[in-house]
Coordinates of C-alpha atoms in Angstrom, one line a residue:
M1 CA 0.0 0.0 0.0
K2 CA 1.2 3.5 -0.7
R3 CA 2.6 5.5 2.2
I4 CA 0.2 8.2 3.6
F5 CA 2.2 10.9 5.1
L6 CA 0.8 13.1 7.9
S7 CA 1.1 16.5 6.1
P8 CA 3.1 16.4 2.8
P9 CA 3.9 19.3 0.5
H10 CA 1.3 19.8 -2.0
M11 CA 2.5 21.8 -5.1
S12 CA 0.2 23.5 -7.7
K13 CA 1.4 24.3 -11.3
N14 CA 2.3 27.8 -10.4
E15 CA 5.6 27.0 -8.4
V16 CA 7.7 25.4 -11.3
T17 CA 6.8 28.5 -13.6
L18 CA 8.0 30.9 -10.8
V19 CA 11.1 29.0 -9.9
G20 CA 11.9 29.0 -13.6
E21 CA 11.5 32.7 -13.6
A22 CA 13.9 33.1 -10.7
F23 CA 16.5 30.9 -12.5
S24 CA 16.2 32.8 -15.6
S25 CA 16.9 36.0 -13.9
N26 CA 19.9 34.5 -12.2
Y27 CA 18.7 35.7 -8.7
I28 CA 19.2 32.3 -7.0
A29 CA 20.9 33.7 -3.9
P30 CA 19.1 35.3 -0.9
L31 CA 17.2 38.4 -1.9
G32 CA 15.8 39.1 -5.3
P33 CA 12.5 40.1 -7.0
Q34 CA 10.7 37.0 -6.0
V35 CA 11.5 37.7 -2.3
D36 CA 10.0 41.2 -2.7
A37 CA 7.0 39.7 -4.4
F38 CA 6.5 37.2 -1.8
E39 CA 6.6 39.8 1.0
K40 CA 4.2 42.1 -0.8
A41 CA 1.6 39.1 -1.4
F42 CA 2.0 38.1 2.2
V43 CA 1.1 41.7 3.4
E44 CA -1.9 41.7 1.0
Y45 CA -3.3 38.3 2.2
T46 CA -2.6 38.8 5.9
G47 CA -3.5 42.5 6.3
I48 CA -0.4 42.8 8.4
D49 CA 1.4 45.9 7.2
H50 CA 5.0 44.8 6.9
C51 CA 6.7 41.5 6.4
L52 CA 10.1 40.1 6.3
A53 CA 10.9 36.7 4.5
L54 CA 13.4 34.7 6.4
S55 CA 15.1 31.2 6.5
S56 CA 13.0 29.9 9.2
G57 CA 10.3 30.5 11.8
T58 CA 12.7 30.0 14.6
A59 CA 15.0 32.8 13.0
A60 CA 11.9 34.9 12.9
M61 CA 11.2 34.3 16.7
H62 CA 14.9 34.9 17.4
L63 CA 14.8 38.4 15.6
A64 CA 11.7 39.3 17.3
L65 CA 13.0 38.6 20.9
E66 CA 16.3 40.2 20.0
H67 CA 14.6 43.5 18.8
L68 CA 12.6 43.5 22.1
G69 CA 15.8 43.4 24.2
V70 CA 15.5 39.9 25.6
E71 CA 18.7 39.2 27.6
P72 CA 20.2 37.1 30.5
G73 CA 18.0 37.5 33.6
D74 CA 14.9 38.0 31.7
E75 CA 11.9 35.8 31.5
V76 CA 9.5 35.1 28.4
F77 CA 6.1 33.7 28.8
V78 CA 5.4 31.0 26.3
S79 CA 2.9 28.3 25.6
T80 CA 3.8 25.0 27.2
F81 CA 1.8 23.1 24.2
T82 CA 4.0 24.1 21.5
F83 CA 6.8 23.2 19.2
I84 CA 10.3 23.8 20.6
G85 CA 11.0 26.4 17.8
S86 CA 8.8 28.8 19.9
V87 CA 11.1 28.3 22.9
S88 CA 14.6 27.7 21.7
P89 CA 15.4 31.3 20.8
I90 CA 14.6 32.3 24.3
T91 CA 17.6 30.1 25.5
F92 CA 19.8 31.5 22.8
L93 CA 19.5 34.9 24.4
G94 CA 20.1 33.4 27.9
A95 CA 16.6 34.2 29.1
K96 CA 14.2 31.9 30.9
P97 CA 11.0 30.4 29.6
V98 CA 7.9 30.5 31.8
F99 CA 5.4 27.8 30.2
I100 CA 1.8 28.7 30.5
D101 CA -0.8 25.8 30.3
S102 CA -3.5 25.6 27.6
D103 CA -7.2 26.1 28.0
R104 CA -9.9 23.5 27.0
T105 CA -11.6 26.0 24.6
S106 CA -8.7 26.3 22.1
W107 CA -5.9 24.2 23.3
N108 CA -3.9 27.4 23.2
M109 CA -2.4 29.6 26.0
D110 CA -5.0 30.1 29.0
P111 CA -5.8 33.8 29.3
G112 CA -6.8 33.2 32.9
L113 CA -3.5 31.6 33.9
L114 CA -1.6 34.3 31.9
H115 CA -3.3 37.0 34.0
E116 CA -2.6 35.2 37.3
A117 CA 1.1 34.9 36.3
L118 CA 1.3 38.6 35.4
E119 CA -0.2 39.5 38.5
S120 CA 2.4 37.5 40.5
C121 CA 5.0 39.6 38.5
K122 CA 3.4 42.7 39.5
K123 CA 3.8 41.8 43.3
H124 CA 7.5 41.0 42.6
G125 CA 8.0 44.1 40.5
K126 CA 9.5 42.4 37.4
F127 CA 7.6 41.6 34.2
P128 CA 8.4 39.3 31.3
K129 CA 10.0 40.8 28.3
A130 CA 7.2 39.3 26.1
V131 CA 4.4 36.9 25.9
V132 CA 4.5 34.2 23.3
P133 CA 1.2 32.4 22.7
T134 CA 1.2 29.7 19.9
D135 CA -1.6 29.2 17.6
V136 CA -1.6 25.5 17.8
Y137 CA -2.6 23.2 14.9
G138 CA -4.1 26.1 12.8
Q139 CA -6.2 27.6 15.4
C140 CA -5.8 31.2 16.8
A141 CA -5.3 31.8 20.5
N142 CA -7.8 34.2 22.1
Y143 CA -6.0 37.3 20.9
R144 CA -8.6 39.8 22.3
R145 CA -8.3 38.5 25.8
I146 CA -4.4 38.0 25.6
F147 CA -3.9 41.5 24.1
N148 CA -6.0 43.3 26.6
I149 CA -4.2 41.4 29.6
C150 CA -0.8 42.2 28.3
E151 CA -1.6 45.9 27.6
R152 CA -2.5 46.3 31.3
Y153 CA 1.1 45.4 32.3
D154 CA 2.9 46.8 29.2
V155 CA 4.2 43.5 28.0
P156 CA 4.5 43.0 24.3
V157 CA 2.9 40.0 22.5
I158 CA 4.6 37.9 19.9
I159 CA 2.2 35.5 18.2
D160 CA 3.7 32.3 17.1
A161 CA 1.5 31.6 14.1
A162 CA 3.8 29.2 12.6
E163 CA 1.0 26.7 12.2
A164 CA -1.8 29.1 11.5
M165 CA -1.4 30.5 8.0
G166 CA -4.9 30.8 6.6
A167 CA -6.5 30.9 10.0
W168 CA -8.8 33.9 11.1
Y169 CA -10.0 35.4 14.3
R170 CA -13.1 37.6 14.9
G171 CA -12.3 40.9 16.8
G172 CA -8.7 40.6 17.1
E173 CA -8.2 44.3 18.1
N174 CA -6.4 45.4 21.2
S175 CA -7.9 47.4 23.8
T176 CA -7.5 50.8 22.1
G177 CA -9.9 49.5 19.5
S178 CA -9.3 49.5 15.7
K179 CA -11.0 49.1 12.6
E180 CA -10.9 45.4 12.8
K181 CA -13.0 45.1 16.0
N182 CA -15.9 43.3 14.6
N183 CA -14.2 41.7 11.5
W184 CA -12.4 38.6 10.7
V185 CA -8.6 39.3 10.9
H186 CA -5.8 37.0 9.9
A187 CA -3.7 35.0 12.3
G188 CA -1.0 37.1 13.9
K189 CA -2.7 40.6 13.2
S190 CA -2.3 43.2 15.7
A191 CA 0.5 41.7 17.8
E192 CA 3.8 43.4 18.1
F193 CA 5.2 40.6 16.1
S194 CA 3.9 37.5 14.6
V195 CA 5.9 34.6 13.2
F196 CA 4.9 32.2 10.6
S197 CA 6.7 28.9 9.2
F198 CA 6.7 27.4 5.7
N199 CA 8.3 24.2 6.7
G200 CA 7.6 21.2 4.5
N201 CA 4.6 20.0 6.6
K202 CA 2.8 23.4 6.8
I203 CA -0.3 24.3 5.0
I204 CA 1.8 26.2 2.5
T205 CA 5.6 25.5 2.0
T206 CA 8.7 26.9 0.7
S207 CA 10.6 23.6 1.7
G208 CA 12.0 25.7 4.6
G209 CA 11.6 29.3 5.5
G210 CA 9.5 31.7 7.8
M211 CA 8.1 35.1 7.7
L212 CA 8.3 37.8 10.6
A213 CA 5.3 40.2 10.4
S214 CA 4.2 43.5 12.3
D215 CA 2.3 46.6 11.7
D216 CA 5.3 48.6 13.1
K217 CA 7.6 49.4 10.2
D218 CA 10.6 50.3 12.3
F219 CA 10.5 46.9 14.0
I220 CA 10.6 45.1 10.8
E221 CA 13.3 47.4 9.3
H222 CA 15.5 46.7 12.2
A223 CA 14.7 43.0 12.0
R224 CA 15.6 43.3 8.3
F225 CA 19.0 45.0 9.3
L226 CA 19.9 42.2 11.8
S227 CA 18.8 39.3 9.3
Q228 CA 21.4 40.6 6.8
Q229 CA 24.4 40.4 9.1
A230 CA 23.7 43.9 10.3
R231 CA 25.7 45.5 7.6
D232 CA 25.9 49.3 8.0
P233 CA 25.3 51.5 4.9
F234 CA 28.9 51.8 3.8
P235 CA 30.5 50.7 0.5
H236 CA 32.8 48.4 2.6
Y237 CA 31.6 45.9 5.2
E238 CA 31.1 47.6 8.5
H239 CA 29.1 46.5 11.5
S240 CA 28.1 48.5 14.7
E241 CA 25.7 45.5 15.6
I242 CA 26.0 41.6 15.6
G243 CA 23.5 40.4 12.9
Y244 CA 22.6 37.1 11.5
N245 CA 22.4 35.3 8.1
Y246 CA 18.5 34.8 8.3
R247 CA 17.2 35.8 4.9
M248 CA 15.0 33.8 2.6
S249 CA 16.4 32.9 -0.7
N250 CA 14.9 34.1 -3.9
I251 CA 14.3 30.5 -5.2
L252 CA 12.3 29.6 -1.9
A253 CA 10.3 32.8 -2.2
A254 CA 9.3 31.9 -5.7
I255 CA 7.8 28.5 -4.5
G256 CA 6.1 30.7 -1.5
C257 CA 4.5 33.1 -4.1
G258 CA 3.0 30.0 -6.0
Q259 CA 1.8 28.4 -2.6
L260 CA 0.3 31.6 -1.5
M261 CA -1.9 31.7 -4.7
V262 CA -3.6 28.3 -3.6
L263 CA -3.8 28.7 0.1
D264 CA -7.5 29.4 0.3
D265 CA -8.1 26.0 -1.7
R266 CA -5.8 24.3 0.7
V267 CA -7.6 25.6 3.8
K268 CA -10.9 24.6 2.2
R269 CA -9.5 21.0 1.7
K270 CA -8.1 20.8 5.4
R271 CA -11.5 21.8 6.7
E272 CA -13.2 19.2 4.4
I273 CA -10.9 16.6 5.6
F274 CA -11.5 17.4 9.3
N275 CA -15.3 17.2 8.6
Y276 CA -15.0 13.8 6.8
Y277 CA -13.2 12.5 9.7
K278 CA -15.6 14.0 12.2
N279 CA -18.5 12.6 10.3
A280 CA -17.1 9.1 10.5
L281 CA -15.7 9.1 14.1
G282 CA -17.4 11.9 15.9
N283 CA -19.9 9.5 17.6
I284 CA -17.6 6.7 18.4
P285 CA -17.2 6.4 22.2
G286 CA -13.8 7.7 23.6
I287 CA -12.9 9.9 20.5
E288 CA -13.2 13.7 20.9
F289 CA -12.0 16.2 18.2
M290 CA -10.1 19.4 18.7
P291 CA -12.7 22.0 19.2
E292 CA -13.0 25.2 17.3
A293 CA -13.5 28.4 19.4
S294 CA -16.2 30.5 18.6
Y295 CA -14.0 33.5 17.9
N296 CA -11.9 31.5 15.6
K297 CA -12.1 30.0 12.0
S298 CA -9.2 27.4 12.1
S299 CA -7.3 26.4 9.1
R300 CA -7.3 22.8 10.6
W301 CA -3.8 22.3 9.6
L302 CA -3.8 19.0 11.1
T303 CA -7.0 17.1 12.2
V304 CA -6.4 16.0 15.9
I305 CA -8.4 13.6 18.0
L306 CA -8.2 12.6 21.7
I307 CA -8.7 9.1 22.6
T308 CA -9.9 7.9 26.0
P309 CA -8.7 4.3 26.1
G310 CA -11.4 3.2 28.8
E311 CA -14.1 4.2 26.4
F312 CA -12.6 3.6 23.0
G313 CA -10.7 0.3 23.7
S314 CA -7.4 1.3 22.6
D315 CA -5.1 4.1 23.4
C316 CA -3.3 6.7 21.2
E317 CA -0.1 4.7 20.7
Q318 CA -2.0 1.4 19.9
V319 CA -3.8 3.4 17.2
R320 CA -0.7 5.0 16.0
L321 CA 1.1 1.6 15.6
A322 CA -1.9 0.2 13.9
L323 CA -1.8 2.9 11.3
E324 CA 2.0 2.7 11.0
E325 CA 1.6 -1.2 10.2
E326 CA -0.4 -0.2 7.2
N327 CA 2.2 2.3 6.1
I328 CA 0.1 5.3 7.4
E329 CA 2.0 8.2 9.2
S330 CA 0.3 9.6 12.3
R331 CA 1.9 11.4 15.3
P332 CA 1.4 12.1 19.0
V333 CA 0.4 15.9 19.5
W334 CA 3.2 18.2 20.9
K335 CA 4.8 17.0 24.2
P336 CA 4.5 19.9 26.5
M337 CA 7.6 21.9 26.9
H338 CA 7.8 21.7 30.7
L339 CA 8.1 17.8 30.3
Q340 CA 11.0 18.0 27.8
P341 CA 14.2 16.6 29.2
V342 CA 16.1 19.7 28.1
F343 CA 14.3 21.9 30.6
N344 CA 14.7 22.0 34.4
P345 CA 11.4 23.2 35.9
Q346 CA 12.1 25.2 39.1
I347 CA 9.7 26.2 41.9
T348 CA 11.2 29.7 42.2
P349 CA 9.5 33.1 42.7
V350 CA 9.5 35.7 40.1
P351 CA 12.9 37.4 39.8
S352 CA 13.1 40.8 41.7
P353 CA 13.8 44.0 39.8
G354 CA 17.3 44.1 40.6
A355 CA 18.1 40.4 39.6
T356 CA 20.4 40.1 36.7
G357 CA 22.3 37.4 34.9
Q358 CA 21.3 34.1 33.5
T359 CA 19.8 31.4 35.9
Q360 CA 22.1 28.5 36.4
I361 CA 22.1 25.9 33.5
T362 CA 22.7 22.4 35.0
T363 CA 23.7 19.2 33.2
D364 CA 22.3 15.6 33.6
S365 CA 24.4 12.5 34.2
S366 CA 25.3 12.3 30.5
G367 CA 26.6 16.0 30.6
K368 CA 23.6 17.3 28.6
K369 CA 22.4 21.0 29.3
K370 CA 19.3 21.4 31.3
Y371 CA 17.9 24.9 30.9
P372 CA 16.0 26.4 33.8
C373 CA 12.3 27.2 33.5
R374 CA 9.0 28.0 35.4
V375 CA 5.7 26.3 34.8
V376 CA 2.2 27.8 35.3
G377 CA -0.5 25.0 35.4
G378 CA 0.4 22.1 33.1
D379 CA -2.5 19.6 33.7
V380 CA -4.4 20.4 30.4
A381 CA -1.4 20.1 28.2
E382 CA -0.3 17.0 29.9
D383 CA -3.8 15.4 29.4
L384 CA -3.7 16.5 25.6
F385 CA -0.4 14.9 25.2
T386 CA -1.5 11.5 26.9
R387 CA -4.7 11.4 24.8
G388 CA -4.0 13.2 21.6
L389 CA -3.2 11.9 18.1
C390 CA -2.8 13.8 14.9
L391 CA -4.3 12.1 11.9
P392 CA -2.9 12.4 8.2
S393 CA -4.3 15.6 6.8
G394 CA -2.5 16.2 3.5
T395 CA -4.6 18.1 1.1
A396 CA -3.7 15.8 -1.8
M397 CA -5.4 12.9 0.0
T398 CA -8.5 11.3 -1.6
N399 CA -11.5 10.2 0.3
S400 CA -10.3 6.6 -0.5
D401 CA -7.2 7.4 1.6
L402 CA -9.3 8.8 4.3
N403 CA -11.7 5.7 4.3
R404 CA -8.4 3.5 4.7
I405 CA -7.4 5.5 7.6
I406 CA -10.9 5.5 9.3
D407 CA -11.3 1.9 8.7
I408 CA -8.1 1.1 10.8
V409 CA -9.1 3.5 13.7
L410 CA -12.5 1.6 13.8
Q411 CA -10.8 -1.7 13.8
C412 CA -8.8 -0.4 17.0
H413 CA -12.1 0.3 18.4
R414 CA -13.8 -2.9 17.8
S415 CA -10.7 -5.0 18.9

């Protein structure tokens, strides 16, 4: 039987033409007309005023944190139910992640726990340098509540929308109000920064790559400067800041331009796939589907289910192995960051205003580094990890492919 992958790339006919144009122009290195065109098209699609095409979503997160002045001794609040690309740049800068649990409504950062954590910071007199909610599996976090909470404490928000291209949020404005108040806005809109990924498994891909977006032109221009080795405007190479080699290549941008043209079709198919699964499995005891919050229109990047073994008859791992036995890829949901062996959760108070320097990095018995962190909650994310499974969601799948997957899941239930 042919291999069914979890979320493989799905090319249209546009990409080959656009890549050919890039080769013909001889702009095959970073920068070039396709990069400019991709950034412009991205602005037009998302409604975010300024965009910067980069080598990865992780690079985009790093530049956002760097621009905000994150340094040793600082804390950054971040979703615990996320991919490590949201978190590793915090450690690059010597800061400490504080992992915030999910809510049940969206599986994203819990605004109530965020508020409690910021209130605790207020008592200690030191706030995080940023709050980083993840839009998990194509669903926007509760922007309105998160923005309003963070504005009270003057803490900037970086939206990790790496998984949420093509997702929309109703009323995503901040507390000062804006023209988007009662309209649908694209994932990442109105945050200080938002980060997107075009990795090979995303809803649109450039094979690798990312985008940093903001309504603040100065933010993006400084990030652009840093992403190009921070070269000062001289005919020779001169540097007054340390920068990075983070720009997207013109070839990858050409692929991105072609993929962006079919994004709406890809979202439509992702949602059809979710509904197909749900119609077939939604009434099976012990299976729950990832909810869609009322304020949100998810891209349904991946269809995710929760399995309660006592009701269903098998657990997630048994289902995953049964699918793998038939050459079908599925995957557990994100393991919460506070459970990752690279982090060392500490029960410590919020740093005082005068605290400086990086908290002690320890090593385990094999000599591997363990980075300090704090955790707020964690039970919800741990439950999602215990019971969650991502089902194949590639937009080129046929209904026959879906039926093949569904039959195996049902066999696990009957057995």
